[in-house]
Amino acid sequence: MNRIIISLCIIGLGFLCYNVNAQKVTLEGKVSDSINNPLELANVIAIKESNGAIASYGITDEKGRYKLNLDKDSLYLLRASYLGFEAWEEQFKASGDLKKDIVLSASPNQLDGVTVVEDFPVTISGDTITYNTDSFTTGKEKKLEDVLEELPGFEINDEGQIKVQGKDVSKVLVEGKEFFDGDTKMATKNIPANAVDKVQVLRDFNEIGPLRSVNNSDALALNIKLKDGKKNLWFGDISAGVGPEDRYLAHPNIFYYSPKFNVNFIGDLNNTGEQAFTLQDYFRFSGGLSSLAKRSGSSLNLSDDGIGLSLLQNNRARNIDAKLAALNFNYNPNKKISFSGFGIVTGIDTKLSSISQRTYIREDGDNNELLTSDIEQKNTSGLFKFSTTYTPNAKLHVNYEAFVKNSDINDENQLNSTFSSFSNAINSVRTREPFSVQQVLNAFYSNNDKNIYSLESNHLYKRQRPNYGLLTEQIPFSGSVPLSGESPFDLFQDKEIFTNTFDLEFNYYRVLNETNHISFKSGISLNNQNLTSELTELVNNTRESVGSNDEYVNDTEFNFQDIYFGLGYRVKFGKLTVSPGLNLHNYTINNSQQNEVTDLNKTLLLPSLNSRYAFNSTQSLQFRYAVEAQFPDIQNLVAAREVRGYNSLFTGNRNLKNEWYHNASLNYSNFSMFNFTTIYGGLTYQKRYESIGNMVNFIGLDRVSSPINLDTPNETFSLFGTFEKRFPLWKTKFESRLSYNKFNTVVNGFTDFNESFNQTYKLAFETRFKEAPNAELGFKKQLNNYSSEAIENTFITNSPYANIEAYFLKGFALTADYEYNDYKNRDGGVSSTYDFFNAALYYQKEDSKWEFKISGMNLLNTTNIRQDSFSNNLISTLEYVVQPRYFLASIKYEL
């Protein structure tokens, strides 16, 4: 606990380095038009006459009110502006608290819908909020993420995901063009902060012109506007660094933007654990393409390429060597046609070491296992996308996209499994060679403002090769797998899946009037899958099949057809918008394996309802409800057994039916520029019927699992909320997230009821000085409770943390961050503490393009950390080895 003193010292240093001498006064009032109607979202700014800088600003609320905090006895120029009105200004002295009402006059020379460009901190026009970043930043920011964190209502997590007013940003554009398919992480981690002029929040984003008048989307996008000096010129930065123990770093970011052409290159080469593109990113990247039928509430659940792989990869793994080369381009030869695309090639070598205390959820037998693991994972991946769009006029939009994913992943694991009565040395190798090509061809047409048509098509070809090799001293799966060899036992699970899907959908939108429109759709989804697998054993240096063909050999074909029709309606009652819908699906499914064919034909009616109440332009309440259906893919239907792990066998269920579920969510958002308060929160509820769960049978210490449709529904409830309040020199933030799940499994023939209740709370306080050092102090608490009818475990982690950023002398900067973790298993008696302290010293001479940096990571040399996990038959406490203390000296050159 003594190390917590470090965090207190960091915060104390921040406050000791700054003395706030200026006494503050308040200026408040109301902005209205000439007939005393309040003007919401008007800009009011106070400019300090001594230096011409913006001292304070405000945005009026729905009552036209504004409030500014100013230095007492200073001279200011007060300005007010509103779209369609003449700008207003007046000089005054802030001798004390003041009240000033402002009346704006309509401008006869300003056309409706034309935005006047002014350097106000925030301007709001329609569905676009524009932030002038110079009004919020200090000039010390490094990357786009640092800029966004200074903007009110913005939040960026460690994975680079952006939230604005509580809603996820789905796409990032630069100068109106997609940046690596709009990926938020690639943008926030790489775009230089000094290139950013303005950040535009595009609400209800839809880039397809003909659909904007019937836009049902509530998507959120960001458009980054570059400074004039960054256009038609190459810009970016190049970093390089070295350190003891052969540490190295190279990271170039190079950008070029012109009206017709732009290109972005991002490179990365390091063994410091800072991955520019992780294996999780590879699986997450969809290329922006998705199933069409899924929008109508129905989906085929294609199995993930990463199932079974070790995805515990972050900068705290024992060792990571990462390589990245990424290129993005956009080309517009004229206003009618555009071309864009990207290529991302990565190579990652990760080493992980861990000790896991595992408790199997069953009523009898040897439940507790100690598992040690040493993993080396090598991954080489490539993602490539090409897009072209043809828009000869505002009525027609045609686009084609092709997205290719390919990867070669090798996951080798040295394990030792110890039960009270049994110990075994194990070597396992998982390999993956996923490859997919997805193509989209869409056309959207509007012959007038009343009728809109679209024809969308989507084709996916996918090949998966999830193979598993097992070498073990003790006989595996004793009594359940017929083996004939001797120790060491060598098994290989060979498997290959081919998937072809084709979706075609036609939509017709009819605009009845300004507040009503109706839509019709019809579509078809065709899916074909083929799976072959075989389990073999190495006997006398020869590979031999294990068991009979029906037991361990799969040769299966699966066909899935979904024909659907949909009806949608959208109506607006003042501030309330309601969008009900009905989707009728007819499914034809057949599954052929082991000389048997299983057929299924069924029809489902899936209703949906979206509604949104807009209290004002920055406060809303949204409710969504839908009945959805999800069907299992071929990997859950195969009848012959497969080896999935060193003590895990899997058998599919050819009679498995779809699960269907109620999805409901309620979300509230309130973002006030009047008092700089952001409040958002929501709750979600899902109830799954005929849910696909696991039937687990324990044979000795081994598990045989199979998917089944459960008679009892599974339920999930989650609640989240955030409150943030900004003041002139500091801000505070409170976050909470709660998730409750209850689900059933069948263990050794008996139904087992399971519950999990996860809670996360976070409170943070942060200073916002322009010149002086800034500090952040926070506390995070996590409580994870897992229980079944036989076992209960509660894991608690308390994590105080502190950060500081200080600038001193001329050109020097110091950053430091500290986090302390107190982890305990309240029921299992396991506890540990660990902490991390990182620091960096920068030097950059004013107006110089060179930056010099010395950084130290894990300065306290923490060796391991803990985390917990829960599945339907296993509770696990994992302790894994982290990257040791290291130092790095680096330089950066700004182009």
Short mmCIF file of C-alpha atoms in Angstrom, two decimals, residues 143-151 153-164 168-169 184-185 187-189 222 680 724 726 731 733 735 762:
data_model
loop_
_atom_site.label_atom_id
_atom_site.label_comp_id
_atom_site.label_asym_id
_atom_site.label_seq_id
_atom_site.Cartn_x
_atom_site.Cartn_y
_atom_site.Cartn_z
CA LYS A 143 -2.39 12.51 -31.44
CA LEU A 144 -6.06 12.83 -32.35
CA GLU A 145 -7.09 10.95 -29.18
CA ASP A 146 -5.50 13.68 -27.05
CA VAL A 147 -7.51 16.32 -28.94
CA LEU A 148 -10.80 14.46 -28.60
CA GLU A 149 -10.33 13.95 -24.87
CA GLU A 150 -10.36 17.73 -24.46
CA LEU A 151 -13.71 18.15 -26.21
CA GLY A 153 -18.97 15.08 -24.33
CA PHE A 154 -16.17 12.92 -25.80
CA GLU A 155 -14.72 9.73 -24.36
CA ILE A 156 -11.99 7.44 -25.78
CA ASN A 157 -11.21 4.04 -24.26
CA ASP A 158 -7.91 2.14 -24.38
CA GLU A 159 -8.92 0.37 -27.62
CA GLY A 160 -9.48 3.69 -29.40
CA GLN A 161 -13.28 3.41 -29.45
CA ILE A 162 -14.85 6.88 -29.40
CA LYS A 163 -18.07 7.80 -27.62
CA VAL A 164 -19.82 11.13 -28.08
CA ASP A 168 -20.39 4.92 -30.08
CA VAL A 169 -18.86 6.58 -33.13
CA THR A 184 -11.68 4.74 -34.84
CA LYS A 185 -8.57 3.12 -33.38
CA ALA A 187 -7.51 7.32 -36.51
CA THR A 188 -7.15 8.19 -32.82
CA LYS A 189 -3.76 6.51 -32.39
CA LEU A 222 -16.72 12.10 -37.02
CA TYR A 680 -26.03 9.54 -20.50
CA GLU A 724 -19.45 14.40 -16.38
CA ARG A 726 -16.73 20.50 -16.55
CA LYS A 731 -13.73 18.38 -14.39
CA LYS A 733 -16.64 12.19 -13.97
CA GLU A 735 -19.18 6.00 -14.51
CA LYS A 762 -15.23 4.66 -11.66
#
